[in-house]
XYZ file of C-alpha atoms in Angstrom:
455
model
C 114.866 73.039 170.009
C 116.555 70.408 168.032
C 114.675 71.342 165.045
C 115.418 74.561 165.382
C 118.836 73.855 165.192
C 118.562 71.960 162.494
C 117.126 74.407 160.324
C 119.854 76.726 161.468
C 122.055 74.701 159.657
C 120.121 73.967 156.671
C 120.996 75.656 153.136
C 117.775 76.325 150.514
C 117.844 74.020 147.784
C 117.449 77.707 145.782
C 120.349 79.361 147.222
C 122.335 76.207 146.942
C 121.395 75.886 143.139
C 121.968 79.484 143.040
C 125.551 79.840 144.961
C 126.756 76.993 142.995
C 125.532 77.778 139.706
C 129.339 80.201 139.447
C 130.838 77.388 140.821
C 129.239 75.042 138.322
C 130.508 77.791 135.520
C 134.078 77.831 136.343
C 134.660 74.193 136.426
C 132.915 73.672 132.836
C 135.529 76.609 132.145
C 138.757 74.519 133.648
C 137.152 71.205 131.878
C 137.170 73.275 128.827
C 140.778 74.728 129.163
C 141.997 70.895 128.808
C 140.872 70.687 125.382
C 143.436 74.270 124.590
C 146.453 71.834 123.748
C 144.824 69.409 121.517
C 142.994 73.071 119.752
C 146.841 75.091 119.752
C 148.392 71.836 118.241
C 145.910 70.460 115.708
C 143.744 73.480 114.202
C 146.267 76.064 114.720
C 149.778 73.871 113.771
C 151.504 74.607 116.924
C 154.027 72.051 118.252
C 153.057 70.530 121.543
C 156.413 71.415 123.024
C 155.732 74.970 121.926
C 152.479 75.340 123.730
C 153.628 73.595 126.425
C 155.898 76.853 127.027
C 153.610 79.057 126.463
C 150.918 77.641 129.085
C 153.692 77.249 131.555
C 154.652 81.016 131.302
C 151.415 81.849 131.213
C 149.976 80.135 134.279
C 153.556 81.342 136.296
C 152.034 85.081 135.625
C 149.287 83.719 136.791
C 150.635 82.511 139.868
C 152.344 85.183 140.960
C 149.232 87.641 140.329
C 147.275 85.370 143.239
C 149.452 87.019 145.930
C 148.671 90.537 145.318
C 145.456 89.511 144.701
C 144.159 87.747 148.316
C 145.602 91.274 149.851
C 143.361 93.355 147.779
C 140.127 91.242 148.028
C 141.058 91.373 151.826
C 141.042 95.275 152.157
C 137.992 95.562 149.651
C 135.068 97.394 151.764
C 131.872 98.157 149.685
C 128.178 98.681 149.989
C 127.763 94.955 148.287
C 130.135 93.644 150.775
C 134.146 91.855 150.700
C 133.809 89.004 148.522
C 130.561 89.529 146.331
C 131.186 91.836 144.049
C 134.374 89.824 142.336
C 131.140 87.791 141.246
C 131.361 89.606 137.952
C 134.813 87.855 137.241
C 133.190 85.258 135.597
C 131.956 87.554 132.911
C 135.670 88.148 131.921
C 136.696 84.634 132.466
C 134.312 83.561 129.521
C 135.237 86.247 127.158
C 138.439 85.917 127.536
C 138.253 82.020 127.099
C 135.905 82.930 123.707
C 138.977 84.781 122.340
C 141.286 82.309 123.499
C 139.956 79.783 121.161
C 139.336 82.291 118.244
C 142.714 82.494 117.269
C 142.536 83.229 113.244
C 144.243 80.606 111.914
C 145.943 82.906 109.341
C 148.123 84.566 111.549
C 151.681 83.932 112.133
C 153.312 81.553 114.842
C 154.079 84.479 116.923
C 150.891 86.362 116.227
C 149.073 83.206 117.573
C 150.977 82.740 120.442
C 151.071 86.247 121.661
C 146.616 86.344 121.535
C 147.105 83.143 123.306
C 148.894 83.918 125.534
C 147.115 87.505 126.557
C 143.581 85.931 126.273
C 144.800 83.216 128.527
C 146.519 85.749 131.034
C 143.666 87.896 131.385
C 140.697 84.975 131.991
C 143.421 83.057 134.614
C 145.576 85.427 136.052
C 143.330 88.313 136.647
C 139.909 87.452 136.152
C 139.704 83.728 137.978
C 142.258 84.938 140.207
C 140.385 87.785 141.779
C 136.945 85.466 141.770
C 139.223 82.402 143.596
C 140.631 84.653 145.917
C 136.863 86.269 146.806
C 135.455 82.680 147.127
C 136.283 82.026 150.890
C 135.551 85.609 152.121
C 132.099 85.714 150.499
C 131.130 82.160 152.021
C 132.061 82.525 155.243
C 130.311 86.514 155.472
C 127.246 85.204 153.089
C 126.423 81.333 155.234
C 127.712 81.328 159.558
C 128.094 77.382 159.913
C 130.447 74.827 159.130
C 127.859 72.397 158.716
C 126.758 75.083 155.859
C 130.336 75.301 154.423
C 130.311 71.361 154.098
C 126.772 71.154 152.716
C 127.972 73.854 150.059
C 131.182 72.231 149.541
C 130.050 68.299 149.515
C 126.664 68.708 147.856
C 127.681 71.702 146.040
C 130.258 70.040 145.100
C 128.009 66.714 143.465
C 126.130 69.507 141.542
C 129.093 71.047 140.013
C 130.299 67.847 139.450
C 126.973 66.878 137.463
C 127.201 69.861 135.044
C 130.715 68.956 134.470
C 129.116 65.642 133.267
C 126.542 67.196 131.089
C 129.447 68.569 129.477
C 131.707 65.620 129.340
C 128.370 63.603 127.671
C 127.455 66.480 125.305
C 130.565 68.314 124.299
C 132.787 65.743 122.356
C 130.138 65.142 120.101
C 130.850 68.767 118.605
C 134.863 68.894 119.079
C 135.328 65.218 117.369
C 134.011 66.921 114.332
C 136.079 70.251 114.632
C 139.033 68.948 115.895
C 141.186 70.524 113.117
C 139.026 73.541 112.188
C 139.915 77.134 113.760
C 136.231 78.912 112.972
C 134.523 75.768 114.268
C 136.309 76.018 117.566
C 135.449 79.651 118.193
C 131.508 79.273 117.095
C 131.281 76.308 119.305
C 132.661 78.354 122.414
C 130.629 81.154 121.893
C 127.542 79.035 122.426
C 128.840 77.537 125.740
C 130.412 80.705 126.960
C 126.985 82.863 126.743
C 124.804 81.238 128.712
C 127.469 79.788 131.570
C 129.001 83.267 132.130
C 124.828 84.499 132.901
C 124.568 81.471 135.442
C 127.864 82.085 137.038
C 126.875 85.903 137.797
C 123.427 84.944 139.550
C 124.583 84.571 142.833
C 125.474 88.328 142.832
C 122.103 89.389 142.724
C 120.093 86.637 145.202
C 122.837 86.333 148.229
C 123.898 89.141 150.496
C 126.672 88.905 152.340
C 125.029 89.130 156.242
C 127.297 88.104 158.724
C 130.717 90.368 160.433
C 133.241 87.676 160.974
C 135.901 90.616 161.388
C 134.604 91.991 164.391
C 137.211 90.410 166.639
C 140.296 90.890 164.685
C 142.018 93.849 163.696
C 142.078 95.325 159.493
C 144.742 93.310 157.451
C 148.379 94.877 157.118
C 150.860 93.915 154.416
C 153.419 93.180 157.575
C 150.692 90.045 158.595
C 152.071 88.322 155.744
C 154.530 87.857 157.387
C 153.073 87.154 160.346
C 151.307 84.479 158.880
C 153.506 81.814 158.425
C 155.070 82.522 161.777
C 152.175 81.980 163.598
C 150.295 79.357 161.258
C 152.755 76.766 159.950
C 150.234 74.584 159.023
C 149.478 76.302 155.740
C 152.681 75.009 154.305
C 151.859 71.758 154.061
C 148.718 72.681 152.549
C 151.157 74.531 149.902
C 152.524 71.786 148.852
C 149.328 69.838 148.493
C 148.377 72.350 146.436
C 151.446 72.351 144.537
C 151.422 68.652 144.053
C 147.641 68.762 142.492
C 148.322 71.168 140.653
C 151.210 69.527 138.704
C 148.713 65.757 138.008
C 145.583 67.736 137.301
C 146.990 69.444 134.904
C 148.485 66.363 133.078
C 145.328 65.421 130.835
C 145.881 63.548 128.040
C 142.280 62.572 127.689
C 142.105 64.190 124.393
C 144.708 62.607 123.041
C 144.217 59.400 124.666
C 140.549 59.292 123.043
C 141.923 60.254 119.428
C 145.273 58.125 119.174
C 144.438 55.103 121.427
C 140.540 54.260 121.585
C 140.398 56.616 118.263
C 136.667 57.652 118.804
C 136.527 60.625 120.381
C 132.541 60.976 120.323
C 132.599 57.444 122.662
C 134.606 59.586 125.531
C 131.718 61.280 126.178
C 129.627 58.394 126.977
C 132.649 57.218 129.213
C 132.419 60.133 131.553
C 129.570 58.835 132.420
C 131.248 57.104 134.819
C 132.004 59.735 136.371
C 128.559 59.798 137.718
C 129.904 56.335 140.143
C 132.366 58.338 142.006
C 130.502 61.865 141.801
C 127.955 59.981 144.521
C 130.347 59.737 147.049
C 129.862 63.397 147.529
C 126.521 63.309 148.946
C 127.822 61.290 151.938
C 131.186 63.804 152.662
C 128.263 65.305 154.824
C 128.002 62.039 157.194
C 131.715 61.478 156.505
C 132.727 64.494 157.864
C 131.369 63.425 161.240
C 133.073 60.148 161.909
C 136.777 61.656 160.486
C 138.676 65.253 159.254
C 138.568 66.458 155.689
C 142.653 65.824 156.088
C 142.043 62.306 156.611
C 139.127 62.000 153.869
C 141.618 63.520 151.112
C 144.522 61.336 152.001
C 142.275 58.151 151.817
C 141.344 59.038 149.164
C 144.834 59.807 147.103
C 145.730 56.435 148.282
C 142.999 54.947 145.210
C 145.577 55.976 143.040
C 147.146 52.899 143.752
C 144.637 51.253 142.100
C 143.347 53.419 139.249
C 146.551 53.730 138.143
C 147.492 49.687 136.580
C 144.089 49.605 135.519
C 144.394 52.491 133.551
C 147.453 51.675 132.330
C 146.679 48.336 131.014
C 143.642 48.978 129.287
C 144.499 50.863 126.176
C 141.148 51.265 123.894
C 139.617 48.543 126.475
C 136.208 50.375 127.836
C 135.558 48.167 130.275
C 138.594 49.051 132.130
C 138.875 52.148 131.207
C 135.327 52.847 132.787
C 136.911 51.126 135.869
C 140.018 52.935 136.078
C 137.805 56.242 135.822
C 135.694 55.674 138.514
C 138.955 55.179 140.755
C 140.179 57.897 139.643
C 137.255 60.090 140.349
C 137.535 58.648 144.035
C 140.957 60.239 144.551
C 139.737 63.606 142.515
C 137.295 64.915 144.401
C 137.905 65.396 147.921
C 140.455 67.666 146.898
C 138.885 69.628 143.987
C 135.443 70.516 146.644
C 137.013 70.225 150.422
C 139.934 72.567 149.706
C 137.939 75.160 151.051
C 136.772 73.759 154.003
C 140.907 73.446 154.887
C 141.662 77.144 154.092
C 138.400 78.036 156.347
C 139.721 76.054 159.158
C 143.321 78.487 159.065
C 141.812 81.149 158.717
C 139.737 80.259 161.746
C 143.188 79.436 163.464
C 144.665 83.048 162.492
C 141.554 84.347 164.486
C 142.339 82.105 166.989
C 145.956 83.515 167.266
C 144.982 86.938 167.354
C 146.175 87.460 163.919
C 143.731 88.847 160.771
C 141.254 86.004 158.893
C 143.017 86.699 156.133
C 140.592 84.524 153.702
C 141.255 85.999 150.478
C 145.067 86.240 151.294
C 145.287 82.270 152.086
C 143.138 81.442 149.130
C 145.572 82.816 146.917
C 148.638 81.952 147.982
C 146.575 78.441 147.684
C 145.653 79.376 144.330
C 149.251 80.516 143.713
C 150.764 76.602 144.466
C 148.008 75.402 142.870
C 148.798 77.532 139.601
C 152.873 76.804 140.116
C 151.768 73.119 140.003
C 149.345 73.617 136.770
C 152.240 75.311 135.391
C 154.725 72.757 135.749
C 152.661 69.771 134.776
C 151.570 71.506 131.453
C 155.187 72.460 130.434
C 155.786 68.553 131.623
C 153.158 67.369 129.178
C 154.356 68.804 126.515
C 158.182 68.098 127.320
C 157.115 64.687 127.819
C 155.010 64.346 124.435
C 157.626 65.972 122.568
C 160.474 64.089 123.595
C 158.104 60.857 122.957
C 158.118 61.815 119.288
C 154.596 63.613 119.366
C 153.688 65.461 116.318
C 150.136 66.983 115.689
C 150.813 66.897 111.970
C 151.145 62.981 111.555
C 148.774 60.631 109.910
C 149.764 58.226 112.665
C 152.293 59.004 115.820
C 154.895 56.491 116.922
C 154.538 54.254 118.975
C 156.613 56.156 121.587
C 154.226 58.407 121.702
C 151.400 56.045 122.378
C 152.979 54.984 125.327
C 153.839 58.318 126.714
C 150.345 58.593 127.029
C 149.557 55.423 128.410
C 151.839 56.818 131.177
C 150.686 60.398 131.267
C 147.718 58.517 131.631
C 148.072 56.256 134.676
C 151.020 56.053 136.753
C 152.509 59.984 136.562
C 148.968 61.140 138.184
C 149.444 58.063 141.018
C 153.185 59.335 142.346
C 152.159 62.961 142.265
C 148.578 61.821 144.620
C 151.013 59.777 146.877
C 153.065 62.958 147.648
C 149.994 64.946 148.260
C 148.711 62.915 150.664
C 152.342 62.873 152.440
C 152.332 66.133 152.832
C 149.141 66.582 154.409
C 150.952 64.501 157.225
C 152.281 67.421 158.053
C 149.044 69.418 158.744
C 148.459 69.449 162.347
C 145.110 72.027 162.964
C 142.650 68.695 163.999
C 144.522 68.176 166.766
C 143.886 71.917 168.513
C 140.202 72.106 166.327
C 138.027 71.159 169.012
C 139.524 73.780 171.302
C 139.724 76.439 168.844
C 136.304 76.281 167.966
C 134.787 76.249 171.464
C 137.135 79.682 172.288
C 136.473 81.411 168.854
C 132.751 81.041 169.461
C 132.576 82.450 173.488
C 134.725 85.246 172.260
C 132.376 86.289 169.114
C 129.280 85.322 171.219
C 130.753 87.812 173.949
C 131.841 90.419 171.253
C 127.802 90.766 170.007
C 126.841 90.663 173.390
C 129.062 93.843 173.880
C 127.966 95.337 170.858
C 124.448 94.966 171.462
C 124.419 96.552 174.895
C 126.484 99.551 173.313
C-alpha cells in the first residue's frame, strides 16, 4: 500500500523532461533578455539612460496586460483544456525576441526604439504573459499532488537551471565577439531561438490536462476580484515579494561587469559554472520541504545576501571571489525563481477553501504583474544609475565612477532589495491554517466525486 502511494506521487522522468523542457525555454529567453542593454547601447548607439526608459515603459505595459490576462486564461474552456493551449506562447515569445535583436542598425534613434519597443511588448506583455498566467492552471489540472507540484518545481527547477548553464558556458563565447555588431546579434539569435521555441511547445502535445479541480467552486466573475483580496489577504504580501524581486533581478550588470572590470567576457562563461554549486541545492527542496514551509525556505535563503553581497563587492576582476560570491548568490536566487508557484498554489487552494473561485491564472498574474512593476523599476534604475555614474557606451574607457556603480549594482543594491523580500513574507500567514485547509479541501472533493459517481 505504501508503494502504491508512492508511485501515486511519482512524476516520469519523460514527462518531467518533457513539462519542463517550456520551462527550460523561457528562462534561456529571460537569461537572454539581460544581454538587450549591453546590445541597445553598444551595437545600436543608444544611451543607457535612453534604454533604460524605454524597457521601463515597456515592461509597465507589460504589467498592466497580466491583469486582464489571469481573467481570460481563467474563463478559457476548450477541447485541449484551461491552461494547455497558451503552450503555443512560446512560439511568439522567440520570434518576437529574434526581431528584438534585429534592429537594422541604419535606422534612426526613434525608428530603433519604436521596433524595440513593439518587439519587446509583444514577446513580454502578451505572449509570456498569457503563457505565465496559464502556468498554474495547467499544473494543477495536468499533475493532482503537491508532492508532484514540488517535484516539478524543485527538480524541475535544477533542470531548468542546468540549461540555463549550458547557456551561460556556451553563449559568451559568441556575444564577446559581436558585442558591437548589429547583423551578428540577429544571426546568433536566430540559431538559439529555433530550436528552444520547438522544445518549449512539446509539452502541448505529450500532457493532457486530466484532473477537474473546479468541481467544487463556482465559474469566475469579474466581481471575485474583488472578492479576492477581501477574503485572502495573504496575497499581498506575496505582492510585494514579487515586487521587490522584481526590482534586484532585473539589476544585471553582469555584462558590463565582465567587459569593464574583469574585461574578458569569454571567461564569464566558465564562471557560471558555479552556478552548478548552488543549482544542487534544488534536488533536496524535496526533503526540505518536509522539515519547514516554502515561506520559511525563501526567507532563509534571502538572508545569504548578507554574505554574497561584500564578497562580491570586494572582488573586482578577482575570480576566486567572484566564483564565491556567485555561488551565494545563487543560494538566495532560487527558492524564489522555482517555489513561487508552489505559494500561488497554496492561495488558490485557500480561495477554495473560502468558498471563493481558484482563480489560478488570475493570482498568477497579478503575481506576474508585481513582478513586471519591479523588473520595470529596476531597469529604469540601472540605467538612471549608470547614467548618472558617467556611463557612456561610446568610450574607449569609462570613468571610474562608473566602475564603481557597478561594483554596487553588483553587490550591495541586490542584498537590501532580498532583505525586504524576505520582510515581507513575514506577513504571509497561510502555514498557520495549511494543515486544516488541506484535510477539509480534500473530504469535500473526495465527497464531491463520490456524489458524482453515484449520479
Amino acid at each position: 500500500m505504501e508503494k502504491k502511494e508512492k508511485n501515486k506521487d511519482r512524476v516520469g522522468a519523460g514527462t518531467l523532461l518533457l513539462w519542463c523542457g517550456n520551462g527550460a525555454s523561457v528562462a534561456v529567453q529571460t537569461v537572454l533578455l539581460g544581454f538587450l542593454q549591453i546590445y541597445c547601447t553598444n551595437a545600436l548607439g543608444l544611451s543607457a539612460l535612453l534604454v533604460g526608459s524605454i524597457l521601463m515603459g515597456s515592461k509597465i505595459i507589460d504589467a498592466f496586460t497580466d491583469l486582464t490576462a489571469g481573467v481570460i486564461v481563467d474563463k478559457t474552456h476548450t477541447r485541449f483544456g484551461k491552461g494547455r493551449p497558451y503552450a503555443f506562447c512560446i512560439l511568439g515569445i522567440w520570434l518576437m525576441t529574434w526581431l528584438m535583436f534585429s534592429v537594422p542598425a541604419e535606422y534612426s534613434t526613434v525608428a530603433k526604439c519604436a521596433w524595440i519597443a513593439v518587439a519587446y511588448i509583444l514577446s513580454e506583455s502578451i505572449f509570456k504573459t498569457f503563457l505565465n498566467a496559464s502556468g498554474n492552471v495547467y499544473m494543477v489540472r495536468a499533475f493532482n499532488s503537491e508532492k508532484k507540484y514540488v517535484t516539478l518545481n524543485s527538480i524541475g527547477g535544477f533542470l531548468t537551471t542546468a540549461a540555463v548553464m549550458v547557456f551561460n558556458v556556451v553563449f559568451p563565447r559568441f556575444w564577446g565577439k559581436i558585442v558591437n555588431s548589429a547583423p551578428g546579434w540577429s544571426k546568433l539569435i536566430g540559431y538559439i531561438a529555433i530550436p528552444l521555441a520547438i522544445i518549449g511547445i512539446l509539452r502541448f502535445f505529450f500532457i493532457p490536462e486530466k484532473y477537474d479541480v473546479d468541481s467544487d467552486t463556482e465559474p469566475m466573475h469579474f466581481r471575485d476580484i474583488i472578492t479576492l483580496f477581501k477574503v485572502n489577504r495573504n496575497f499581498i504580501p506575496l505582492l510585494f515579494m514579487a515586487l521587490v524581486v522584481g526590482v534586484f533581478s532585473n539589476m544585471s550588470v553582469a555584462s558590463y561587469y565582465y567587459l569593464y572590470i574583469v574585461k574578458n567576457v569569454e571567461i564569464s562563461g566558465v564562471m557560471s559554472l558555479f552556478g552548478m554549486v548552488p543549482m544542487l541545492s534544488l534536488l533536496f527542496y524535496p526533503l526540505i520541504l518536509r522539515k519547514i514551509s516554502v515561506k520559511k525556505l525563501v526567507q532563509v535563503s534571502m538572508l545569504f545576501s548578507l554574505i554574497s553581497a561584500p564578497i562580491l563587492f570586494i572582488a573586482k576582476d578577482n575570480l576566486v571571489l567572484l566564483a564565491i560570491g556567485g555561488i551565494i548568490s545563487g543560494l538566495v536566487s532560487l527558492p524564489a525563481s522555482y517555489m513561487q508557484s508552489l505559494l500561488i498554489v497554496d492561495c488558490s487552494n485557500y480561495n477554495e477553501w473560502k468558498h471563493v473561485p481558484r482563480m489560478e491564472g488570475t493570482l498568477s498574474c497579478f503575481f506576474g504583474f508585481a513582478n513586471k512593476v519591479g523588473s520595470a523599476l529596476g531597469t529604469f534604475l540601472i540605467g538612471v544609475l549608470l547614467s548618472a555614474a558617467g556611463f557612456d557606451g561610446k568610450l574607449d574607457v569609462e570613468p571610474d565612477s562608473a566602475i564603481m556603480m557597478i561594483r554596487v549594482c553588483n553587490s550591495f543594491i541586490p542584498m537590501v532589495f532580498s532583505l525586504i523580500a524576505a520582510l515581507a513574507l513575514c506577513f504571509y500567514t497561510i502555514d498557520k491554517v495549511k494543515p486544516q485547509m488541506t484535510a477539509d479541501l480534500e473530504a469535500r472533493r473526495n465527497t464531491t466525486y463520490t456524489e458524482a459517481a453515484n449520479g
